[in-house]
């Protein structure tokens, strides 16, 4: 497949972003390949009800 | 790769944290990762060796990369050799955010977020 792109004039007045967080990107320019990957986990089982005693996890050896 | 030049008249930014990048100029490869484990607890008591990344599948699971099924040849032609932006205002950039003014070859951004609510009341 041949994908032909003809870019015309691009002129932007103002870009106003309040917050750019967690691997987001503001890109002004050309780019060949962009890969964006995200996992967002807030399912019901993320709820812990009641007191939990943290089990003694071994210290990670440096 | 014939890429255009980016002309930015003015860029204002209030705060950018240690893991974020403000790149002015071209680059070859951008690779940003951000792992976030947010815990909200009724009683604000936190132990040191609690909530480790390796304990949760969300952070250990590998990502299946999309395989491009058929070869694609792209031909790009730029009528105007420059991209003009007058004012850019990015107030806050945090958690491996990238502000990139210029062109690049390959950009890869990865985010993994897990939110945990811990209610200390006992089950009814």
Short mmCIF file of C-alpha atoms in Angstrom, two decimals:
data_model
loop_
_atom_site.label_atom_id
_atom_site.label_comp_id
_atom_site.label_asym_id
_atom_site.label_seq_id
_atom_site.Cartn_x
_atom_site.Cartn_y
_atom_site.Cartn_z
CA UNK A 1 0.00 0.00 0.00
CA UNK A 2 1.36 3.44 -0.92
CA UNK A 3 0.33 6.20 1.43
CA UNK A 4 0.88 9.62 -0.08
CA UNK A 5 0.75 12.71 2.16
CA UNK A 6 0.82 16.32 0.96
CA UNK A 7 1.18 18.76 3.88
CA UNK A 8 -0.03 22.28 3.26
CA UNK A 9 0.59 25.40 5.27
CA UNK A 10 0.21 24.96 9.02
CA UNK A 11 0.06 27.96 11.29
CA UNK A 12 -1.25 27.82 14.83
CA UNK A 13 -2.01 30.94 16.86
CA UNK A 14 -1.85 29.72 20.44
CA UNK A 15 -1.67 26.40 22.28
CA UNK A 16 -2.78 26.50 25.91
CA UNK A 17 -2.39 23.36 28.03
CA UNK A 18 -2.98 23.46 31.78
CA UNK A 19 -1.66 20.06 32.74
CA UNK A 20 0.43 17.47 30.87
CA UNK A 21 0.80 14.34 32.95
CA UNK A 22 1.66 10.59 32.95
CA UNK A 23 3.62 10.05 29.75
CA UNK A 24 1.60 12.49 27.70
CA UNK A 25 3.34 14.51 25.04
CA UNK A 26 2.88 17.81 23.23
CA UNK A 27 4.51 17.35 19.83
CA UNK A 28 5.16 20.23 17.43
CA UNK A 29 6.86 18.71 14.41
CA UNK A 30 6.87 15.67 12.15
CA UNK A 31 7.20 12.09 13.25
CA UNK A 32 7.39 8.67 11.58
CA UNK A 33 5.92 6.31 14.11
CA UNK A 34 4.11 6.96 17.39
CA UNK A 35 3.27 4.08 19.78
CA UNK A 36 1.09 4.98 22.77
CA UNK A 37 0.40 2.31 25.40
CA UNK A 38 -1.67 2.68 28.53
CA UNK A 39 -3.14 0.48 31.29
CA UNK A 40 -5.63 2.04 33.70
CA UNK A 41 -6.90 -0.23 36.45
CA UNK A 42 -9.64 0.85 38.90
CA UNK A 43 -11.86 -2.27 38.95
CA UNK A 44 -14.02 -3.05 41.99
CA UNK A 45 -11.46 -5.53 43.32
CA UNK A 46 -9.14 -2.61 43.89
CA UNK A 47 -11.18 -2.03 47.04
CA UNK A 48 -9.66 -3.37 50.27
CA UNK A 49 -12.18 -3.37 53.13
CA UNK A 50 -11.06 -4.11 56.69
CA UNK A 51 -7.64 -4.10 58.30
CA UNK A 52 -4.86 -5.82 56.40
CA UNK A 53 -1.51 -6.60 58.03
CA UNK A 54 1.25 -6.18 55.39
CA UNK A 55 3.03 -9.54 55.13
CA UNK A 56 6.80 -9.39 55.65
CA UNK A 57 8.02 -9.23 52.02
CA UNK A 58 11.76 -9.91 51.88
CA UNK A 59 13.94 -6.91 51.24
CA UNK A 60 14.86 -6.82 47.49
CA UNK A 61 18.60 -7.61 47.23
CA UNK A 62 20.32 -4.62 45.52
CA UNK B 1 13.31 11.70 6.50
CA UNK B 2 12.38 15.12 5.18
CA UNK B 3 10.91 16.89 8.16
CA UNK B 4 9.86 20.48 8.54
CA UNK B 5 11.35 22.95 10.96
CA UNK B 6 9.17 24.10 13.86
CA UNK B 7 9.08 27.82 14.62
CA UNK B 8 7.67 28.69 18.05
CA UNK B 9 7.48 32.36 18.91
CA UNK B 10 7.03 32.07 22.67
CA UNK B 11 6.81 29.15 25.12
CA UNK B 12 5.74 29.71 28.73
CA UNK B 13 5.90 26.96 31.34
CA UNK B 14 5.39 27.21 35.11
CA UNK B 15 6.69 23.88 36.39
CA UNK B 16 8.23 20.72 34.98
CA UNK B 17 9.23 17.86 37.23
CA UNK B 18 12.40 15.82 37.23
CA UNK B 19 11.09 13.02 35.04
CA UNK B 20 9.66 15.25 32.29
CA UNK B 21 11.47 16.49 29.19
CA UNK B 22 11.28 19.83 27.41
CA UNK B 23 12.97 19.13 24.06
CA UNK B 24 13.61 22.01 21.70
CA UNK B 25 15.06 20.63 18.50
CA UNK B 26 14.89 17.38 16.57
CA UNK B 27 15.38 13.97 18.15
CA UNK B 28 15.77 10.39 17.03
CA UNK B 29 13.78 8.35 19.52
CA UNK B 30 11.54 9.29 22.44
CA UNK B 31 10.72 6.57 25.00
CA UNK B 32 8.73 7.64 28.09
CA UNK B 33 7.35 5.35 30.80
CA UNK B 34 5.19 6.23 33.76
CA UNK B 35 4.09 3.72 36.43
CA UNK B 36 1.61 5.13 38.98
CA UNK B 37 0.21 3.26 42.01
CA UNK B 38 -2.22 5.55 43.88
CA UNK B 39 -3.43 4.36 47.29
CA UNK B 40 -6.15 6.18 49.25
CA UNK B 41 -6.59 4.99 52.83
CA UNK B 42 -9.05 5.86 55.60
CA UNK B 43 -6.26 5.95 58.19
CA UNK B 44 -3.14 7.61 56.91
CA UNK B 45 -0.70 4.88 57.98
CA UNK B 46 1.70 3.57 55.38
CA UNK B 47 4.34 0.88 55.87
CA UNK B 48 7.64 0.95 54.07
CA UNK B 49 7.57 -2.40 52.21
CA UNK B 50 3.94 -2.21 51.15
CA UNK B 51 2.41 -1.79 47.69
CA UNK B 52 5.31 -2.95 45.58
CA UNK B 53 5.03 -2.69 41.82
CA UNK B 54 6.00 -6.32 41.32
CA UNK B 55 2.97 -7.51 43.34
CA UNK B 56 0.49 -6.27 40.74
CA UNK B 57 -0.16 -7.79 37.33
CA UNK B 58 -0.86 -4.35 35.82
CA UNK B 59 2.83 -3.48 36.10
CA UNK B 60 4.40 -6.82 35.13
CA UNK B 61 2.23 -7.69 32.13
CA UNK B 62 4.12 -7.24 28.83
CA UNK B 63 2.45 -5.15 26.13
CA UNK B 64 1.59 -6.93 22.84
CA UNK B 65 2.96 -4.62 20.13
CA UNK B 66 0.64 -4.18 17.11
CA UNK B 67 2.16 -6.06 14.17
CA UNK B 68 1.77 -4.09 10.93
CA UNK B 69 0.21 -6.69 8.67
CA UNK B 70 1.18 -5.35 5.27
CA UNK B 71 4.17 -3.20 4.25
CA UNK B 72 3.15 0.47 3.89
CA UNK B 73 5.32 2.90 1.94
CA UNK B 74 4.56 6.51 2.86
CA UNK B 75 5.52 9.44 0.65
CA UNK B 76 5.20 12.86 2.27
CA UNK B 77 5.51 16.20 0.48
CA UNK B 78 5.62 19.51 2.38
CA UNK B 79 4.33 22.54 0.53
CA UNK B 80 5.63 24.76 3.33
CA UNK B 81 8.98 23.81 4.95
CA UNK B 82 8.03 25.19 8.39
CA UNK B 83 5.45 24.68 11.13
CA UNK B 84 4.63 27.98 12.81
CA UNK B 85 3.17 28.30 16.30
CA UNK B 86 2.99 31.71 17.93
CA UNK B 87 2.28 31.07 21.59
CA UNK B 88 2.64 27.80 23.51
CA UNK B 89 1.62 27.78 27.15
CA UNK B 90 2.10 24.50 29.05
CA UNK B 91 1.57 25.29 32.72
CA UNK B 92 2.46 21.99 34.38
CA UNK B 93 4.26 18.92 33.05
CA UNK B 94 4.67 15.93 35.35
CA UNK B 95 5.23 12.14 35.43
CA UNK B 96 7.44 11.74 32.35
CA UNK B 97 5.56 14.13 30.11
CA UNK B 98 7.35 15.27 26.97
CA UNK B 99 7.10 18.73 25.42
CA UNK B 100 8.77 18.31 22.04
CA UNK B 101 9.33 21.19 19.65
CA UNK B 102 10.94 19.71 16.57
CA UNK B 103 10.71 16.49 14.62
CA UNK B 104 11.48 12.94 15.60
CA UNK B 105 11.70 9.46 14.19
CA UNK B 106 9.96 7.19 16.67
CA UNK B 107 7.98 8.08 19.77
CA UNK B 108 6.94 5.46 22.35
CA UNK B 109 4.97 6.46 25.46
CA UNK B 110 3.76 3.99 28.09
CA UNK B 111 1.53 4.65 31.12
CA UNK B 112 0.38 2.17 33.79
CA UNK B 113 -1.97 3.44 36.50
CA UNK B 114 -3.54 1.48 39.36
CA UNK B 115 -5.80 3.09 41.95
CA UNK B 116 -6.48 1.35 45.28
CA UNK B 117 -9.06 2.48 47.90
CA UNK B 118 -8.54 1.04 51.38
CA UNK B 119 -11.56 1.43 53.67
CA UNK B 120 -10.66 0.38 57.21
CA UNK B 121 -14.30 -0.20 58.28
CA UNK B 122 -15.05 -3.94 58.81
CA UNK B 123 -17.30 -5.79 56.38
CA UNK B 124 -21.03 -5.69 57.22
#
